[in-house]
Amino acid sequence: MYTLYIAIVIGICVLAFIGTLLVGKNVNNSIEQREVEGESPAAELQRSHKYEKNSSIRILTIIYLITFILTAIVSAIFIF
């Protein structure tokens, strides 16, 4: 039974890692696209405002919050 709990926690962590890689890949693609196209100061300002609303930090926070909660639940089951 303990092996199942450990496997669940490892699976949750792997899913969080994959989510992190996907977010990082998305950010890298957008950076590369901007480098190729070049940007005017107005476009940079617009991108800055967009980043404040649609930051990847929010997505990463959600991913790791879910990971922490699920891992805490499985750990509590394991302990008690």
PDB file of N, CA and C in Angstrom:
ATOM      1  N   MET A   1       0.824  -1.188   0.000  1.00  0.00           N
ATOM      2  CA  MET A   1       0.000   0.000   0.000  1.00  0.00           C
ATOM      3  C   MET A   1       0.873   1.259   0.000  1.00  0.00           C
ATOM      4  N   TYR A   2       1.970   1.216   0.754  1.00  0.00           N
ATOM      5  CA  TYR A   2       2.854   2.377   0.806  1.00  0.00           C
ATOM      6  C   TYR A   2       3.479   2.652  -0.560  1.00  0.00           C
ATOM      7  N   THR A   3       3.741   1.599  -1.291  1.00  0.00           N
ATOM      8  CA  THR A   3       4.309   1.762  -2.623  1.00  0.00           C
ATOM      9  C   THR A   3       3.355   2.539  -3.524  1.00  0.00           C
ATOM     10  N   LEU A   4       2.063   2.295  -3.376  1.00  0.00           N
ATOM     11  CA  LEU A   4       1.063   3.017  -4.159  1.00  0.00           C
ATOM     12  C   LEU A   4       1.098   4.505  -3.836  1.00  0.00           C
ATOM     13  N   TYR A   5       1.192   4.858  -2.565  1.00  0.00           N
ATOM     14  CA  TYR A   5       1.251   6.268  -2.163  1.00  0.00           C
ATOM     15  C   TYR A   5       2.490   6.953  -2.734  1.00  0.00           C
ATOM     16  N   ILE A   6       3.602   6.268  -2.659  1.00  0.00           N
ATOM     17  CA  ILE A   6       4.843   6.828  -3.195  1.00  0.00           C
ATOM     18  C   ILE A   6       4.732   7.009  -4.708  1.00  0.00           C
ATOM     19  N   ALA A   7       4.134   6.036  -5.390  1.00  0.00           N
ATOM     20  CA  ALA A   7       3.949   6.141  -6.839  1.00  0.00           C
ATOM     21  C   ALA A   7       3.033   7.306  -7.192  1.00  0.00           C
ATOM     22  N   ILE A   8       1.994   7.530  -6.395  1.00  0.00           N
ATOM     23  CA  ILE A   8       1.078   8.646  -6.642  1.00  0.00           C
ATOM     24  C   ILE A   8       1.817   9.975  -6.501  1.00  0.00           C
ATOM     25  N   VAL A   9       2.604  10.123  -5.450  1.00  0.00           N
ATOM     26  CA  VAL A   9       3.353  11.367  -5.233  1.00  0.00           C
ATOM     27  C   VAL A   9       4.361  11.596  -6.363  1.00  0.00           C
ATOM     28  N   ILE A  10       5.042  10.552  -6.768  1.00  0.00           N
ATOM     29  CA  ILE A  10       6.000  10.683  -7.870  1.00  0.00           C
ATOM     30  C   ILE A  10       5.274  11.068  -9.154  1.00  0.00           C
ATOM     31  N   GLY A  11       4.123  10.468  -9.398  1.00  0.00           N
ATOM     32  CA  GLY A  11       3.334  10.812 -10.581  1.00  0.00           C
ATOM     33  C   GLY A  11       2.892  12.263 -10.573  1.00  0.00           C
ATOM     34  N   ILE A  12       2.452  12.740  -9.416  1.00  0.00           N
ATOM     35  CA  ILE A  12       2.039  14.142  -9.288  1.00  0.00           C
ATOM     36  C   ILE A  12       3.217  15.070  -9.578  1.00  0.00           C
ATOM     37  N   CYS A  13       4.372  14.742  -9.041  1.00  0.00           N
ATOM     38  CA  CYS A  13       5.560  15.581  -9.263  1.00  0.00           C
ATOM     39  C   CYS A  13       5.991  15.563 -10.727  1.00  0.00           C
ATOM     40  N   VAL A  14       5.884  14.421 -11.373  1.00  0.00           N
ATOM     41  CA  VAL A  14       6.230  14.334 -12.792  1.00  0.00           C
ATOM     42  C   VAL A  14       5.275  15.192 -13.619  1.00  0.00           C
ATOM     43  N   LEU A  15       3.982  15.147 -13.299  1.00  0.00           N
ATOM     44  CA  LEU A  15       3.013  15.985 -14.011  1.00  0.00           C
ATOM     45  C   LEU A  15       3.311  17.473 -13.809  1.00  0.00           C
ATOM     46  N   ALA A  16       3.701  17.856 -12.602  1.00  0.00           N
ATOM     47  CA  ALA A  16       4.056  19.256 -12.344  1.00  0.00           C
ATOM     48  C   ALA A  16       5.295  19.648 -13.142  1.00  0.00           C
ATOM     49  N   PHE A  17       6.251  18.751 -13.231  1.00  0.00           N
ATOM     50  CA  PHE A  17       7.465  19.016 -14.007  1.00  0.00           C
ATOM     51  C   PHE A  17       7.140  19.196 -15.489  1.00  0.00           C
ATOM     52  N   ILE A  18       6.274  18.330 -16.012  1.00  0.00           N
ATOM     53  CA  ILE A  18       5.870  18.441 -17.416  1.00  0.00           C
ATOM     54  C   ILE A  18       5.146  19.764 -17.657  1.00  0.00           C
ATOM     55  N   GLY A  19       4.266  20.147 -16.734  1.00  0.00           N
ATOM     56  CA  GLY A  19       3.574  21.430 -16.856  1.00  0.00           C
ATOM     57  C   GLY A  19       4.542  22.597 -16.854  1.00  0.00           C
ATOM     58  N   THR A  20       5.549  22.525 -16.008  1.00  0.00           N
ATOM     59  CA  THR A  20       6.566  23.576 -15.948  1.00  0.00           C
ATOM     60  C   THR A  20       7.339  23.663 -17.265  1.00  0.00           C
ATOM     61  N   LEU A  21       7.687  22.515 -17.822  1.00  0.00           N
ATOM     62  CA  LEU A  21       8.396  22.514 -19.104  1.00  0.00           C
ATOM     63  C   LEU A  21       7.540  23.111 -20.217  1.00  0.00           C
ATOM     64  N   LEU A  22       6.246  22.808 -20.217  1.00  0.00           N
ATOM     65  CA  LEU A  22       5.354  23.360 -21.242  1.00  0.00           C
ATOM     66  C   LEU A  22       5.242  24.878 -21.124  1.00  0.00           C
ATOM     67  N   VAL A  23       5.137  25.378 -19.904  1.00  0.00           N
ATOM     68  CA  VAL A  23       5.078  26.829 -19.701  1.00  0.00           C
ATOM     69  C   VAL A  23       6.390  27.467 -20.154  1.00  0.00           C
ATOM     70  N   GLY A  24       7.510  26.865 -19.793  1.00  0.00           N
ATOM     71  CA  GLY A  24       8.813  27.391 -20.210  1.00  0.00           C
ATOM     72  C   GLY A  24       8.981  27.385 -21.720  1.00  0.00           C
ATOM     73  N   LYS A  25       8.515  26.324 -22.368  1.00  0.00           N
ATOM     74  CA  LYS A  25       8.603  26.248 -23.824  1.00  0.00           C
ATOM     75  C   LYS A  25       7.755  27.340 -24.468  1.00  0.00           C
ATOM     76  N   ASN A  26       6.584  27.585 -23.916  1.00  0.00           N
ATOM     77  CA  ASN A  26       5.710  28.638 -24.432  1.00  0.00           C
ATOM     78  C   ASN A  26       6.377  30.011 -24.311  1.00  0.00           C
ATOM     79  N   VAL A  27       7.002  30.272 -23.173  1.00  0.00           N
ATOM     80  CA  VAL A  27       7.692  31.549 -22.964  1.00  0.00           C
ATOM     81  C   VAL A  27       8.870  31.685 -23.929  1.00  0.00           C
ATOM     82  N   ASN A  28       9.639  30.619 -24.097  1.00  0.00           N
ATOM     83  CA  ASN A  28      10.781  30.665 -25.022  1.00  0.00           C
ATOM     84  C   ASN A  28      10.333  30.914 -26.456  1.00  0.00           C
ATOM     85  N   ASN A  29       9.228  30.280 -26.864  1.00  0.00           N
ATOM     86  CA  ASN A  29       8.723  30.495 -28.218  1.00  0.00           C
ATOM     87  C   ASN A  29       8.315  31.944 -28.433  1.00  0.00           C
ATOM     88  N   SER A  30       7.679  32.544 -27.441  1.00  0.00           N
ATOM     89  CA  SER A  30       7.263  33.940 -27.596  1.00  0.00           C
ATOM     90  C   SER A  30       8.480  34.877 -27.617  1.00  0.00           C
ATOM     91  N   ILE A  31       9.505  34.569 -26.844  1.00  0.00           N
ATOM     92  CA  ILE A  31      10.730  35.385 -26.856  1.00  0.00           C
ATOM     93  C   ILE A  31      11.422  35.286 -28.213  1.00  0.00           C
ATOM     94  N   GLU A  32      11.532  34.068 -28.739  1.00  0.00           N
ATOM     95  CA  GLU A  32      12.170  33.885 -30.043  1.00  0.00           C
ATOM     96  C   GLU A  32      11.394  34.610 -31.136  1.00  0.00           C
ATOM     97  N   GLN A  33      10.076  34.567 -31.057  1.00  0.00           N
ATOM     98  CA  GLN A  33       9.248  35.241 -32.051  1.00  0.00           C
ATOM     99  C   GLN A  33       9.474  36.752 -32.002  1.00  0.00           C
ATOM    100  N   ARG A  34       9.555  37.307 -30.809  1.00  0.00           N
ATOM    101  CA  ARG A  34       9.800  38.749 -30.679  1.00  0.00           C
ATOM    102  C   ARG A  34      11.188  39.127 -31.183  1.00  0.00           C
ATOM    103  N   GLU A  35      12.188  38.275 -30.947  1.00  0.00           N
ATOM    104  CA  GLU A  35      13.542  38.571 -31.413  1.00  0.00           C
ATOM    105  C   GLU A  35      13.610  38.585 -32.932  1.00  0.00           C
ATOM    106  N   VAL A  36      12.887  37.682 -33.572  1.00  0.00           N
ATOM    107  CA  VAL A  36      12.899  37.608 -35.030  1.00  0.00           C
ATOM    108  C   VAL A  36      12.168  38.803 -35.633  1.00  0.00           C
ATOM    109  N   GLU A  37      11.018  39.129 -35.071  1.00  0.00           N
ATOM    110  CA  GLU A  37      10.200  40.202 -35.635  1.00  0.00           C
ATOM    111  C   GLU A  37      10.722  41.591 -35.281  1.00  0.00           C
ATOM    112  N   GLY A  38      11.295  41.734 -34.116  1.00  0.00           N
ATOM    113  CA  GLY A  38      11.684  43.056 -33.640  1.00  0.00           C
ATOM    114  C   GLY A  38      10.449  43.777 -33.109  1.00  0.00           C
ATOM    115  N   GLU A  39      10.659  44.745 -32.220  1.00  0.00           N
ATOM    116  CA  GLU A  39       9.519  45.414 -31.618  1.00  0.00           C
ATOM    117  C   GLU A  39       9.746  46.914 -31.542  1.00  0.00           C
ATOM    118  N   SER A  40       8.653  47.619 -31.702  1.00  0.00           N
ATOM    119  CA  SER A  40       8.678  49.064 -31.507  1.00  0.00           C
ATOM    120  C   SER A  40       8.421  49.349 -30.030  1.00  0.00           C
ATOM    121  N   PRO A  41       8.732  50.541 -29.581  1.00  0.00           N
ATOM    122  CA  PRO A  41       8.451  50.870 -28.173  1.00  0.00           C
ATOM    123  C   PRO A  41       6.969  50.725 -27.811  1.00  0.00           C
ATOM    124  N   ALA A  42       6.083  51.039 -28.744  1.00  0.00           N
ATOM    125  CA  ALA A  42       4.645  50.899 -28.471  1.00  0.00           C
ATOM    126  C   ALA A  42       4.270  49.431 -28.298  1.00  0.00           C
ATOM    127  N   ALA A  43       4.861  48.564 -29.117  1.00  0.00           N
ATOM    128  CA  ALA A  43       4.585  47.133 -29.006  1.00  0.00           C
ATOM    129  C   ALA A  43       5.138  46.580 -27.697  1.00  0.00           C
ATOM    130  N   GLU A  44       6.289  47.070 -27.276  1.00  0.00           N
ATOM    131  CA  GLU A  44       6.861  46.630 -26.002  1.00  0.00           C
ATOM    132  C   GLU A  44       5.974  47.036 -24.832  1.00  0.00           C
ATOM    133  N   LEU A  45       5.428  48.240 -24.896  1.00  0.00           N
ATOM    134  CA  LEU A  45       4.526  48.702 -23.840  1.00  0.00           C
ATOM    135  C   LEU A  45       3.258  47.858 -23.807  1.00  0.00           C
ATOM    136  N   GLN A  46       2.715  47.548 -24.972  1.00  0.00           N
ATOM    137  CA  GLN A  46       1.518  46.713 -25.046  1.00  0.00           C
ATOM    138  C   GLN A  46       1.814  45.320 -24.494  1.00  0.00           C
ATOM    139  N   ARG A  47       2.976  44.768 -24.838  1.00  0.00           N
ATOM    140  CA  ARG A  47       3.362  43.449 -24.334  1.00  0.00           C
ATOM    141  C   ARG A  47       3.515  43.474 -22.822  1.00  0.00           C
ATOM    142  N   SER A  48       4.041  44.561 -22.291  1.00  0.00           N
ATOM    143  CA  SER A  48       4.203  44.693 -20.847  1.00  0.00           C
ATOM    144  C   SER A  48       2.853  44.671 -20.138  1.00  0.00           C
ATOM    145  N   HIS A  49       1.884  45.386 -20.688  1.00  0.00           N
ATOM    146  CA  HIS A  49       0.545  45.384 -20.089  1.00  0.00           C
ATOM    147  C   HIS A  49      -0.105  44.008 -20.204  1.00  0.00           C
ATOM    148  N   LYS A  50       0.110  43.341 -21.329  1.00  0.00           N
ATOM    149  CA  LYS A  50      -0.438  41.995 -21.518  1.00  0.00           C
ATOM    150  C   LYS A  50       0.197  41.023 -20.523  1.00  0.00           C
ATOM    151  N   TYR A  51       1.499  41.170 -20.289  1.00  0.00           N
ATOM    152  CA  TYR A  51       2.197  40.274 -19.370  1.00  0.00           C
ATOM    153  C   TYR A  51       1.660  40.409 -17.947  1.00  0.00           C
ATOM    154  N   GLU A  52       1.288  41.627 -17.560  1.00  0.00           N
ATOM    155  CA  GLU A  52       0.743  41.828 -16.217  1.00  0.00           C
ATOM    156  C   GLU A  52      -0.564  41.071 -16.031  1.00  0.00           C
ATOM    157  N   LYS A  53      -1.331  40.922 -17.100  1.00  0.00           N
ATOM    158  CA  LYS A  53      -2.617  40.226 -17.016  1.00  0.00           C
ATOM    159  C   LYS A  53      -2.481  38.729 -17.238  1.00  0.00           C
ATOM    160  N   ASN A  54      -1.573  38.314 -18.096  1.00  0.00           N
ATOM    161  CA  ASN A  54      -1.451  36.906 -18.481  1.00  0.00           C
ATOM    162  C   ASN A  54      -0.061  36.365 -18.181  1.00  0.00           C
ATOM    163  N   SER A  55       0.377  36.508 -16.976  1.00  0.00           N
ATOM    164  CA  SER A  55       1.719  36.083 -16.603  1.00  0.00           C
ATOM    165  C   SER A  55       1.789  34.567 -16.470  1.00  0.00           C
ATOM    166  N   SER A  56       2.932  33.993 -16.828  1.00  0.00           N
ATOM    167  CA  SER A  56       3.130  32.559 -16.647  1.00  0.00           C
ATOM    168  C   SER A  56       3.332  32.220 -15.174  1.00  0.00           C
ATOM    169  N   ILE A  57       3.621  33.219 -14.364  1.00  0.00           N
ATOM    170  CA  ILE A  57       3.787  32.983 -12.929  1.00  0.00           C
ATOM    171  C   ILE A  57       2.481  32.495 -12.319  1.00  0.00           C
ATOM    172  N   ARG A  58       1.365  33.027 -12.782  1.00  0.00           N
ATOM    173  CA  ARG A  58       0.060  32.593 -12.281  1.00  0.00           C
ATOM    174  C   ARG A  58      -0.175  31.112 -12.586  1.00  0.00           C
ATOM    175  N   ILE A  59       0.152  30.689 -13.799  1.00  0.00           N
ATOM    176  CA  ILE A  59      -0.025  29.294 -14.187  1.00  0.00           C
ATOM    177  C   ILE A  59       0.884  28.398 -13.359  1.00  0.00           C
ATOM    178  N   LEU A  60       2.136  28.798 -13.193  1.00  0.00           N
ATOM    179  CA  LEU A  60       3.069  28.000 -12.397  1.00  0.00           C
ATOM    180  C   LEU A  60       2.635  27.925 -10.937  1.00  0.00           C
ATOM    181  N   THR A  61       2.093  29.012 -10.405  1.00  0.00           N
ATOM    182  CA  THR A  61       1.602  29.004  -9.029  1.00  0.00           C
ATOM    183  C   THR A  61       0.472  28.001  -8.873  1.00  0.00           C
ATOM    184  N   ILE A  62      -0.433  27.969  -9.825  1.00  0.00           N
ATOM    185  CA  ILE A  62      -1.544  27.014  -9.771  1.00  0.00           C
ATOM    186  C   ILE A  62      -1.024  25.586  -9.853  1.00  0.00           C
ATOM    187  N   ILE A  63      -0.083  25.333 -10.758  1.00  0.00           N
ATOM    188  CA  ILE A  63       0.478  23.988 -10.897  1.00  0.00           C
ATOM    189  C   ILE A  63       1.096  23.528  -9.584  1.00  0.00           C
ATOM    190  N   TYR A  64       1.924  24.377  -8.973  1.00  0.00           N
ATOM    191  CA  TYR A  64       2.611  23.956  -7.759  1.00  0.00           C
ATOM    192  C   TYR A  64       1.706  23.960  -6.539  1.00  0.00           C
ATOM    193  N   LEU A  65       0.678  24.776  -6.521  1.00  0.00           N
ATOM    194  CA  LEU A  65      -0.291  24.739  -5.429  1.00  0.00           C
ATOM    195  C   LEU A  65      -1.054  23.420  -5.453  1.00  0.00           C
ATOM    196  N   ILE A  66      -1.501  23.007  -6.628  1.00  0.00           N
ATOM    197  CA  ILE A  66      -2.189  21.720  -6.750  1.00  0.00           C
ATOM    198  C   ILE A  66      -1.252  20.582  -6.372  1.00  0.00           C
ATOM    199  N   THR A  67      -0.008  20.654  -6.823  1.00  0.00           N
ATOM    200  CA  THR A  67       0.974  19.622  -6.474  1.00  0.00           C
ATOM    201  C   THR A  67       1.182  19.551  -4.971  1.00  0.00           C
ATOM    202  N   PHE A  68       1.321  20.693  -4.320  1.00  0.00           N
ATOM    203  CA  PHE A  68       1.529  20.718  -2.875  1.00  0.00           C
ATOM    204  C   PHE A  68       0.329  20.142  -2.136  1.00  0.00           C
ATOM    205  N   ILE A  69      -0.871  20.541  -2.525  1.00  0.00           N
ATOM    206  CA  ILE A  69      -2.079  20.064  -1.838  1.00  0.00           C
ATOM    207  C   ILE A  69      -2.234  18.557  -1.999  1.00  0.00           C
ATOM    208  N   LEU A  70      -2.089  18.062  -3.226  1.00  0.00           N
ATOM    209  CA  LEU A  70      -2.233  16.620  -3.438  1.00  0.00           C
ATOM    210  C   LEU A  70      -1.146  15.830  -2.722  1.00  0.00           C
ATOM    211  N   THR A  71       0.068  16.332  -2.735  1.00  0.00           N
ATOM    212  CA  THR A  71       1.153  15.650  -2.030  1.00  0.00           C
ATOM    213  C   THR A  71       0.919  15.673  -0.522  1.00  0.00           C
ATOM    214  N   ALA A  72       0.410  16.771   0.008  1.00  0.00           N
ATOM    215  CA  ALA A  72       0.107  16.851   1.439  1.00  0.00           C
ATOM    216  C   ALA A  72      -0.995  15.868   1.814  1.00  0.00           C
ATOM    217  N   ILE A  73      -2.008  15.739   0.964  1.00  0.00           N
ATOM    218  CA  ILE A  73      -3.093  14.791   1.237  1.00  0.00           C
ATOM    219  C   ILE A  73      -2.568  13.364   1.244  1.00  0.00           C
ATOM    220  N   VAL A  74      -1.788  13.012   0.233  1.00  0.00           N
ATOM    221  CA  VAL A  74      -1.235  11.656   0.171  1.00  0.00           C
ATOM    222  C   VAL A  74      -0.288  11.414   1.340  1.00  0.00           C
ATOM    223  N   SER A  75       0.491  12.409   1.719  1.00  0.00           N
ATOM    224  CA  SER A  75       1.396  12.259   2.866  1.00  0.00           C
ATOM    225  C   SER A  75       0.615  12.072   4.158  1.00  0.00           C
ATOM    226  N   ALA A  76      -0.484  12.806   4.321  1.00  0.00           N
ATOM    227  CA  ALA A  76      -1.313  12.656   5.519  1.00  0.00           C
ATOM    228  C   ALA A  76      -1.922  11.260   5.575  1.00  0.00           C
ATOM    229  N   ILE A  77      -2.376  10.760   4.444  1.00  0.00           N
ATOM    230  CA  ILE A  77      -2.911   9.393   4.401  1.00  0.00           C
ATOM    231  C   ILE A  77      -1.812   8.407   4.758  1.00  0.00           C
ATOM    232  N   PHE A  78      -0.625   8.639   4.251  1.00  0.00           N
ATOM    233  CA  PHE A  78       0.507   7.757   4.513  1.00  0.00           C
ATOM    234  C   PHE A  78       0.860   7.741   6.002  1.00  0.00           C
ATOM    235  N   ILE A  79       0.838   8.905   6.642  1.00  0.00           N
ATOM    236  CA  ILE A  79       1.223   9.005   8.051  1.00  0.00           C
ATOM    237  C   ILE A  79       0.145   8.438   8.964  1.00  0.00           C
ATOM    238  N   PHE A  80      -1.111   8.779   8.671  1.00  0.00           N
ATOM    239  CA  PHE A  80      -2.197   8.341   9.552  1.00  0.00           C
ATOM    240  C   PHE A  80      -2.820   7.116   8.977  1.00  0.00           C
TER     241      PHE A  80
END
